[in-house]
Amino acid sequence: MSGPSMFVRPRSIRRGAALTFVCATVLAGGAAAAGSFGAGTANSAGADARSAAAADRRSEVAEAAAAAMAEGKSGSEAAEEVVSRSGDRWSAVYSAGEYEGVQLALDGEYVGVGLWVRCRQGGRIEVVRVQPGSPADRAGITPGDRLRTIDGEGITGEPVTDVVSRLRGAGPPQAPEGRPARAGTPVRLGLERGSRTWDKRLRRAKLVAETVTAERTAADRTTHIKVESFAKGTGEAVRRAVRKVPEGDGILLDLRGNSGGLVSEAVRAASAFLDGGLVATYDVRGEQRALYAKEGGDDRSPLVVLVDGGTMSAAELLTGALQDRGRAVVVGSRTFGKGSVQMPSELPDGSVAELTVGHYRTPAGRGVDGDGIAPDLAVQRGAEERARTVLSGLGGGA
């Protein structure tokens, strides 16, 4: 498992789902084309029922927060209690500081040192990537270095998500109430390279996230496009990468470990591979809507999509669209199964309640929430190697 110091997984997967279908930023921006599925839509009654339940829950959360504050108690804690009782694992309550971090990530920026890390055998935390021009890069840290301590505290055996959080400073004393540390705050790293150990003091900086990387292998004429998440600008970055693919090359679209993000960006990414047409349908407060790809995408280059259990939300939406439209072969393991729509609303104390208001479906009408997407070819180990083999059989590569 690896993660940049951009995306801090919050205290649970449920809270980590904020990098998903954020309607206030997605829909208001015109990312979704409103449309009707017709009166005979099979799930319209269910959508209406869910809409009514969501409206009731929003009122209950707001009332609980207001009542708690009137008694001098925490409004966000009262709201969190209501959300927990609802049984909806995707609804969550964030402090103002926590939500600020979520919005920063969705904007394609983060405050950190520019390190991607993973957990190796024995719980060793290893640097796997360093962002060019970042504080870590200027300090001479390189892939393969071991990260032993952060601010003097050992991190061996800690979850990677916690390590990433500490690199960002998303915890006391630098960041009360979950607020990410500001640019310029210091962090001291204990490092190891071979037999050498040393400490390095860095200052965090605001960095632009690199959510898309592309690498071409000339030997098999394959372009590997890795999408870490769907932040602002990700869709256009995917489209640029696809436009640079030489004619006759195959494309591996790697969505493994992609926890989602802005659906508008996933739709733009879909437009890189489709010549218009439906990407997904969804309901919000009982209203049926649809998302469409732009015309002019590359619908000819052989395409394989790599997925795993960490492929979530907007990444599942993209996968389902390419699979249902017959555009790609999906290889890997079943995706996570997060296909619900959340809408944020501010509570009286400044915290934010993000509550489920609907669900989306693939072009063929498949629901994703709780089920995920089954790959066309299930592979537990060696998925990338198998994907390249499949790609060659589709006419891509050597």
Short mmCIF file of C-alpha atoms in Angstrom, two decimals:
data_model
loop_
_atom_site.label_atom_id
_atom_site.label_comp_id
_atom_site.label_asym_id
_atom_site.label_seq_id
_atom_site.Cartn_x
_atom_site.Cartn_y
_atom_site.Cartn_z
CA MET A 1 0.00 0.00 0.00
CA SER A 2 1.26 3.46 -0.75
CA GLY A 3 0.03 7.00 -0.37
CA PRO A 4 1.21 10.54 -0.98
CA SER A 5 1.15 13.17 1.71
CA MET A 6 -1.75 14.64 -0.19
CA PHE A 7 -4.59 12.29 0.69
CA VAL A 8 -5.00 11.57 4.36
CA ARG A 9 -7.45 8.76 4.91
CA PRO A 10 -9.56 10.03 7.80
CA ARG A 11 -10.28 8.03 10.92
CA SER A 12 -12.29 5.43 9.07
CA ILE A 13 -13.11 4.43 5.50
CA ARG A 14 -16.53 6.01 5.92
CA ARG A 15 -14.95 9.40 6.58
CA GLY A 16 -12.47 8.81 3.77
CA ALA A 17 -15.40 8.67 1.38
CA ALA A 18 -15.46 12.46 1.28
CA LEU A 19 -13.28 12.31 -1.81
CA THR A 20 -16.30 11.08 -3.71
CA PHE A 21 -19.52 12.44 -5.17
CA VAL A 22 -19.52 15.91 -3.58
CA CYS A 23 -22.65 17.36 -5.14
CA ALA A 24 -22.16 20.93 -4.02
CA THR A 25 -18.94 21.20 -6.01
CA VAL A 26 -19.70 18.75 -8.79
CA LEU A 27 -23.26 19.44 -9.79
CA ALA A 28 -23.18 23.19 -9.31
CA GLY A 29 -20.24 23.27 -11.68
CA GLY A 30 -22.34 21.86 -14.50
CA ALA A 31 -20.62 18.50 -14.53
CA ALA A 32 -23.91 16.64 -14.76
CA ALA A 33 -26.39 16.99 -17.57
CA ALA A 34 -29.84 16.84 -16.05
CA GLY A 35 -32.12 14.34 -17.68
CA SER A 36 -35.12 12.15 -17.08
CA PHE A 37 -35.18 8.37 -17.20
CA GLY A 38 -38.92 8.40 -17.82
CA ALA A 39 -41.81 7.56 -15.58
CA GLY A 40 -41.24 3.85 -15.92
CA THR A 41 -37.75 3.83 -14.46
CA ALA A 42 -37.47 0.71 -12.32
CA ASN A 43 -35.77 2.38 -9.37
CA SER A 44 -37.72 5.67 -9.35
CA ALA A 45 -39.90 4.67 -6.36
CA GLY A 46 -36.84 3.58 -4.43
CA ALA A 47 -35.12 6.83 -5.28
CA ASP A 48 -38.10 8.82 -3.99
CA ALA A 49 -38.11 6.83 -0.74
CA ARG A 50 -34.37 7.34 -0.28
CA SER A 51 -34.81 11.04 -1.01
CA ALA A 52 -37.46 11.41 1.69
CA ALA A 53 -35.32 9.52 4.20
CA ALA A 54 -32.31 11.70 3.33
CA ALA A 55 -34.34 14.89 3.82
CA ASP A 56 -35.52 13.66 7.23
CA ARG A 57 -31.96 12.81 8.22
CA ARG A 58 -30.66 16.24 7.20
CA SER A 59 -33.29 17.88 9.39
CA GLU A 60 -32.56 15.54 12.29
CA VAL A 61 -28.82 16.20 12.09
CA ALA A 62 -29.27 19.99 11.96
CA GLU A 63 -31.76 19.96 14.85
CA ALA A 64 -29.50 17.76 16.99
CA ALA A 65 -26.53 20.06 16.39
CA ALA A 66 -28.54 23.18 17.23
CA ALA A 67 -30.01 21.64 20.39
CA ALA A 68 -26.58 20.54 21.61
CA MET A 69 -25.11 23.98 21.05
CA ALA A 70 -28.01 25.59 22.95
CA GLU A 71 -26.99 23.44 25.92
CA GLY A 72 -23.34 24.42 25.57
CA LYS A 73 -22.36 21.05 24.08
CA SER A 74 -20.62 20.11 20.85
CA GLY A 75 -22.91 20.40 17.84
CA SER A 76 -20.66 18.26 15.66
CA GLU A 77 -20.57 15.46 18.23
CA ALA A 78 -24.37 15.46 18.43
CA ALA A 79 -24.58 15.36 14.63
CA GLU A 80 -22.07 12.52 14.50
CA GLU A 81 -24.21 10.54 16.94
CA VAL A 82 -27.25 10.92 14.68
CA VAL A 83 -25.25 9.87 11.64
CA SER A 84 -23.86 6.83 13.46
CA ARG A 85 -27.37 5.70 14.42
CA SER A 86 -28.56 5.99 10.82
CA GLY A 87 -26.52 2.96 9.73
CA ASP A 88 -25.31 4.82 6.62
CA ARG A 89 -21.62 4.02 6.45
CA TRP A 90 -20.93 6.81 3.93
CA SER A 91 -22.48 9.76 5.74
CA ALA A 92 -20.04 11.60 7.98
CA VAL A 93 -19.53 14.75 10.02
CA TYR A 94 -16.33 16.79 9.66
CA SER A 95 -14.97 19.60 11.72
CA ALA A 96 -14.35 22.82 9.80
CA GLY A 97 -10.65 22.00 9.78
CA GLU A 98 -11.15 18.48 8.49
CA TYR A 99 -13.40 19.64 5.70
CA GLU A 100 -10.91 22.32 4.75
CA GLY A 101 -8.40 19.51 4.16
CA VAL A 102 -10.93 17.59 2.06
CA GLN A 103 -11.60 20.61 -0.13
CA LEU A 104 -7.91 21.31 -0.52
CA ALA A 105 -7.36 17.75 -1.78
CA LEU A 106 -10.27 18.00 -4.19
CA ASP A 107 -8.76 21.20 -5.55
CA GLY A 108 -5.69 19.19 -6.49
CA GLU A 109 -3.44 20.69 -3.83
CA TYR A 110 -2.03 19.52 -0.54
CA VAL A 111 0.28 20.64 2.23
CA GLY A 112 3.09 18.19 2.85
CA VAL A 113 6.65 17.26 2.00
CA GLY A 114 6.10 15.39 -1.27
CA LEU A 115 6.65 11.77 -0.22
CA TRP A 116 4.84 8.60 -1.27
CA VAL A 117 5.43 5.70 1.11
CA ARG A 118 4.51 2.05 1.51
CA CYS A 119 4.78 -0.59 4.20
CA ARG A 120 7.34 -3.31 3.56
CA GLN A 121 7.97 -6.61 5.31
CA GLY A 122 8.36 -6.21 9.04
CA GLY A 123 6.40 -2.96 9.06
CA ARG A 124 9.25 -0.92 7.55
CA ILE A 125 8.06 2.32 5.95
CA GLU A 126 9.78 2.85 2.62
CA VAL A 127 9.79 5.86 0.30
CA VAL A 128 8.49 4.81 -3.12
CA ARG A 129 8.27 8.19 -4.81
CA VAL A 130 9.42 11.77 -4.29
CA GLN A 131 7.61 14.67 -5.94
CA PRO A 132 10.05 16.75 -8.02
CA GLY A 133 10.69 20.19 -6.52
CA SER A 134 9.13 19.27 -3.18
CA PRO A 135 10.80 19.78 0.23
CA ALA A 136 11.69 16.07 0.29
CA ASP A 137 13.27 16.30 -3.15
CA ARG A 138 15.35 19.34 -2.17
CA ALA A 139 16.45 17.50 0.97
CA GLY A 140 17.91 14.68 -1.14
CA ILE A 141 15.45 11.99 -0.09
CA THR A 142 15.16 9.29 -2.76
CA PRO A 143 12.97 6.23 -3.46
CA GLY A 144 14.17 3.26 -1.44
CA ASP A 145 15.06 5.31 1.62
CA ARG A 146 13.51 4.04 4.83
CA LEU A 147 11.47 6.42 6.95
CA ARG A 148 12.17 5.51 10.59
CA THR A 149 10.75 8.37 12.66
CA ILE A 150 8.61 11.48 12.38
CA ASP A 151 9.35 14.21 14.92
CA GLY A 152 11.33 11.72 16.95
CA GLU A 153 8.60 9.09 17.20
CA GLY A 154 9.06 5.65 15.64
CA ILE A 155 6.66 4.71 12.85
CA THR A 156 7.67 1.13 12.07
CA GLY A 157 4.53 -0.99 11.93
CA GLU A 158 2.16 1.96 11.74
CA PRO A 159 -0.53 2.01 9.03
CA VAL A 160 0.59 3.93 5.98
CA THR A 161 -2.47 6.17 6.28
CA ASP A 162 -1.35 7.25 9.75
CA VAL A 163 2.18 7.90 8.50
CA VAL A 164 0.82 10.04 5.68
CA SER A 165 -1.37 11.94 8.13
CA ARG A 166 1.63 12.71 10.32
CA LEU A 167 3.68 13.86 7.35
CA ARG A 168 0.91 16.33 6.62
CA GLY A 169 0.75 17.36 10.26
CA ALA A 170 -2.95 16.48 10.51
CA GLY A 171 -2.90 16.06 14.28
CA PRO A 172 -1.86 17.82 17.47
CA PRO A 173 0.00 19.94 18.23
CA GLN A 174 0.33 21.36 14.73
CA ALA A 175 -3.24 20.76 13.67
CA PRO A 176 -5.97 20.94 16.30
CA GLU A 177 -9.34 19.52 15.32
CA GLY A 178 -7.89 17.61 12.40
CA ARG A 179 -6.85 20.72 10.48
CA PRO A 180 -3.90 20.00 8.17
CA ALA A 181 -0.72 21.84 9.06
CA ARG A 182 -0.05 25.11 7.29
CA ALA A 183 2.70 25.54 4.73
CA GLY A 184 5.96 26.39 6.48
CA THR A 185 5.40 24.25 9.56
CA PRO A 186 8.43 22.07 10.40
CA VAL A 187 8.69 18.29 10.51
CA ARG A 188 11.77 16.23 11.43
CA LEU A 189 12.27 12.92 9.63
CA GLY A 190 14.52 10.07 10.70
CA LEU A 191 15.85 8.31 7.60
CA GLU A 192 17.93 5.29 6.68
CA ARG A 193 19.76 4.38 3.47
CA GLY A 194 21.81 1.21 3.63
CA SER A 195 24.06 1.51 6.71
CA ARG A 196 23.61 5.28 6.95
CA THR A 197 21.06 6.88 9.28
CA TRP A 198 20.36 10.58 9.59
CA ASP A 199 17.76 13.15 10.60
CA LYS A 200 16.46 15.87 8.30
CA ARG A 201 14.35 18.86 9.22
CA LEU A 202 11.93 19.91 6.48
CA ARG A 203 9.28 22.57 6.17
CA ARG A 204 5.95 21.60 4.69
CA ALA A 205 4.85 23.37 1.52
CA LYS A 206 1.67 23.71 -0.50
CA LEU A 207 2.15 21.42 -3.48
CA VAL A 208 0.19 20.64 -6.61
CA ALA A 209 -0.87 17.02 -6.60
CA GLU A 210 0.36 14.73 -9.35
CA THR A 211 -2.71 12.54 -9.73
CA VAL A 212 -1.84 11.22 -13.19
CA THR A 213 1.40 9.69 -14.42
CA ALA A 214 2.05 8.10 -17.79
CA GLU A 215 4.93 5.85 -18.78
CA ARG A 216 5.50 4.16 -22.12
CA THR A 217 7.23 0.81 -22.50
CA ALA A 218 8.71 0.71 -25.97
CA ALA A 219 9.39 -3.03 -25.87
CA ASP A 220 5.70 -3.95 -25.84
CA ARG A 221 4.34 -0.62 -27.13
CA THR A 222 2.22 -0.05 -24.07
CA THR A 223 1.40 3.23 -22.33
CA HIS A 224 0.67 2.81 -18.62
CA ILE A 225 -1.55 5.62 -17.29
CA LYS A 226 -1.83 5.59 -13.50
CA VAL A 227 -4.60 7.67 -11.90
CA GLU A 228 -4.16 8.10 -8.14
CA SER A 229 -7.42 10.00 -7.54
CA PHE A 230 -9.85 12.35 -9.23
CA ALA A 231 -8.98 15.86 -8.06
CA LYS A 232 -9.50 19.05 -10.01
CA GLY A 233 -7.61 18.80 -13.31
CA THR A 234 -7.27 15.01 -13.29
CA GLY A 235 -9.65 14.45 -16.19
CA GLU A 236 -7.80 16.83 -18.47
CA ALA A 237 -4.48 15.27 -17.44
CA VAL A 238 -5.80 11.86 -18.52
CA ARG A 239 -6.95 13.31 -21.83
CA ARG A 240 -3.51 14.85 -22.44
CA ALA A 241 -1.84 11.54 -21.67
CA VAL A 242 -4.12 9.68 -24.08
CA ARG A 243 -3.50 12.20 -26.87
CA LYS A 244 0.23 11.51 -26.57
CA VAL A 245 -0.15 7.74 -26.99
CA PRO A 246 1.49 6.71 -30.29
CA GLU A 247 -0.80 5.12 -32.86
CA GLY A 248 -0.79 1.35 -32.48
CA ASP A 249 0.07 1.40 -28.77
CA GLY A 250 -2.14 -0.23 -26.19
CA ILE A 251 -3.22 1.60 -23.02
CA LEU A 252 -3.24 0.30 -19.45
CA LEU A 253 -5.49 2.53 -17.36
CA ASP A 254 -4.45 1.77 -13.79
CA LEU A 255 -7.14 2.59 -11.22
CA ARG A 256 -5.85 0.31 -8.47
CA GLY A 257 -6.03 1.98 -5.06
CA ASN A 258 -7.91 4.97 -6.49
CA SER A 259 -10.32 6.02 -3.74
CA GLY A 260 -12.33 8.34 -5.96
CA GLY A 261 -12.73 12.09 -5.97
CA LEU A 262 -14.71 14.49 -8.11
CA VAL A 263 -17.11 12.70 -10.40
CA SER A 264 -16.89 15.57 -12.87
CA GLU A 265 -13.23 14.68 -13.33
CA ALA A 266 -14.02 10.98 -13.80
CA VAL A 267 -16.47 11.97 -16.55
CA ARG A 268 -13.78 14.08 -18.24
CA ALA A 269 -11.46 11.09 -18.04
CA ALA A 270 -14.15 8.92 -19.64
CA SER A 271 -14.29 11.45 -22.47
CA ALA A 272 -10.68 10.57 -23.29
CA PHE A 273 -11.74 7.05 -24.25
CA LEU A 274 -15.30 7.51 -25.56
CA ASP A 275 -16.79 9.37 -28.48
CA GLY A 276 -19.67 10.81 -26.48
CA GLY A 277 -22.50 8.84 -24.94
CA LEU A 278 -23.69 7.86 -21.49
CA VAL A 279 -21.24 7.49 -18.60
CA ALA A 280 -23.61 7.00 -15.66
CA THR A 281 -27.06 7.76 -14.29
CA TYR A 282 -27.90 8.80 -10.75
CA ASP A 283 -30.66 10.10 -8.53
CA VAL A 284 -30.51 13.04 -6.17
CA ARG A 285 -33.53 13.73 -3.97
CA GLY A 286 -35.64 11.60 -6.28
CA GLU A 287 -34.64 13.48 -9.45
CA GLN A 288 -33.11 11.27 -12.13
CA ARG A 289 -30.05 12.64 -13.94
CA ALA A 290 -27.36 11.49 -16.32
CA LEU A 291 -23.68 12.09 -17.03
CA TYR A 292 -22.38 12.12 -20.59
CA ALA A 293 -18.92 11.98 -22.15
CA LYS A 294 -17.82 14.60 -24.64
CA GLU A 295 -17.39 13.58 -28.23
CA GLY A 296 -14.01 13.11 -29.86
CA GLY A 297 -12.27 10.72 -27.45
CA ASP A 298 -9.95 7.90 -28.53
CA ASP A 299 -12.35 5.01 -28.97
CA ARG A 300 -9.96 2.85 -31.01
CA SER A 301 -6.74 2.22 -29.08
CA PRO A 302 -6.79 -1.14 -27.25
CA LEU A 303 -7.60 -0.49 -23.60
CA VAL A 304 -7.34 -2.53 -20.41
CA VAL A 305 -8.42 -1.15 -17.02
CA LEU A 306 -6.66 -2.42 -13.89
CA VAL A 307 -8.73 -2.45 -10.68
CA ASP A 308 -8.63 -3.89 -7.18
CA GLY A 309 -10.45 -3.72 -3.86
CA GLY A 310 -9.14 -0.18 -3.36
CA THR A 311 -10.83 1.11 -6.51
CA MET A 312 -13.70 3.23 -5.19
CA SER A 313 -16.48 5.62 -6.07
CA ALA A 314 -15.60 7.88 -9.04
CA ALA A 315 -13.01 5.31 -10.14
CA GLU A 316 -15.73 2.64 -10.12
CA LEU A 317 -18.01 4.92 -12.10
CA LEU A 318 -15.33 5.26 -14.80
CA THR A 319 -14.63 1.53 -14.78
CA GLY A 320 -18.30 0.66 -15.11
CA ALA A 321 -18.76 3.06 -18.01
CA LEU A 322 -15.83 1.68 -19.98
CA GLN A 323 -16.88 -1.91 -19.25
CA ASP A 324 -20.57 -1.47 -20.08
CA ARG A 325 -19.82 0.46 -23.23
CA GLY A 326 -17.55 -2.37 -24.44
CA ARG A 327 -14.61 0.03 -24.57
CA ALA A 328 -12.23 -1.82 -22.24
CA VAL A 329 -11.40 -5.17 -20.71
CA VAL A 330 -11.30 -4.91 -16.91
CA VAL A 331 -8.59 -6.95 -15.17
CA GLY A 332 -7.90 -7.43 -11.46
CA SER A 333 -10.18 -8.03 -8.48
CA ARG A 334 -13.68 -6.83 -7.57
CA THR A 335 -13.82 -3.14 -6.76
CA PHE A 336 -14.79 -1.71 -3.38
CA GLY A 337 -18.49 -0.97 -3.97
CA LYS A 338 -19.01 2.70 -3.14
CA GLY A 339 -21.71 4.03 -5.44
CA SER A 340 -23.63 6.54 -3.34
CA VAL A 341 -24.00 10.30 -3.66
CA GLN A 342 -23.22 12.63 -0.74
CA MET A 343 -24.16 16.28 -0.33
CA PRO A 344 -22.48 18.51 2.26
CA SER A 345 -24.34 20.99 4.46
CA GLU A 346 -22.86 23.33 7.03
CA LEU A 347 -23.99 22.96 10.65
CA PRO A 348 -24.45 25.87 13.10
CA ASP A 349 -21.00 25.39 14.66
CA GLY A 350 -19.21 25.49 11.30
CA SER A 351 -18.77 21.73 11.01
CA VAL A 352 -20.02 19.97 7.88
CA ALA A 353 -22.40 17.02 7.65
CA GLU A 354 -22.01 15.05 4.44
CA LEU A 355 -25.08 12.88 4.01
CA THR A 356 -26.09 10.33 1.39
CA VAL A 357 -28.78 11.66 -0.95
CA GLY A 358 -28.71 9.20 -3.84
CA HIS A 359 -26.95 6.45 -5.80
CA TYR A 360 -25.50 6.11 -9.28
CA ARG A 361 -25.70 3.31 -11.85
CA THR A 362 -23.55 2.26 -14.77
CA PRO A 363 -24.78 2.73 -18.36
CA ALA A 364 -26.25 -0.78 -18.28
CA GLY A 365 -28.20 0.07 -15.11
CA ARG A 366 -26.01 -1.81 -12.65
CA GLY A 367 -25.90 -0.57 -9.09
CA VAL A 368 -22.40 -0.30 -7.62
CA ASP A 369 -23.02 0.45 -3.96
CA GLY A 370 -22.28 -2.60 -1.84
CA ASP A 371 -21.54 -4.78 -4.87
CA GLY A 372 -18.60 -3.22 -6.64
CA ILE A 373 -17.67 -4.10 -10.20
CA ALA A 374 -16.52 -7.58 -11.12
CA PRO A 375 -13.57 -7.62 -13.53
CA ASP A 376 -13.83 -9.39 -16.87
CA LEU A 377 -10.70 -11.29 -15.89
CA ALA A 378 -10.22 -11.92 -12.17
CA VAL A 379 -6.55 -11.92 -11.17
CA GLN A 380 -5.23 -11.78 -7.60
CA ARG A 381 -1.49 -11.77 -8.29
CA GLY A 382 0.44 -10.57 -11.27
CA ALA A 383 -2.49 -8.47 -12.49
CA GLU A 384 -0.36 -6.03 -14.44
CA GLU A 385 1.51 -8.78 -16.27
CA ARG A 386 -1.78 -10.48 -17.13
CA ALA A 387 -3.23 -7.15 -18.26
CA ARG A 388 -0.34 -6.63 -20.66
CA THR A 389 -0.95 -10.09 -22.08
CA VAL A 390 -4.63 -9.28 -22.58
CA LEU A 391 -3.68 -5.98 -24.19
CA SER A 392 -1.42 -7.69 -26.69
CA GLY A 393 -4.32 -9.97 -27.59
CA LEU A 394 -6.50 -6.93 -28.28
CA GLY A 395 -4.03 -5.75 -30.85
CA GLY A 396 -2.07 -3.37 -28.66
CA GLY A 397 1.65 -3.63 -28.10
CA ALA A 398 4.22 -5.72 -29.88
#
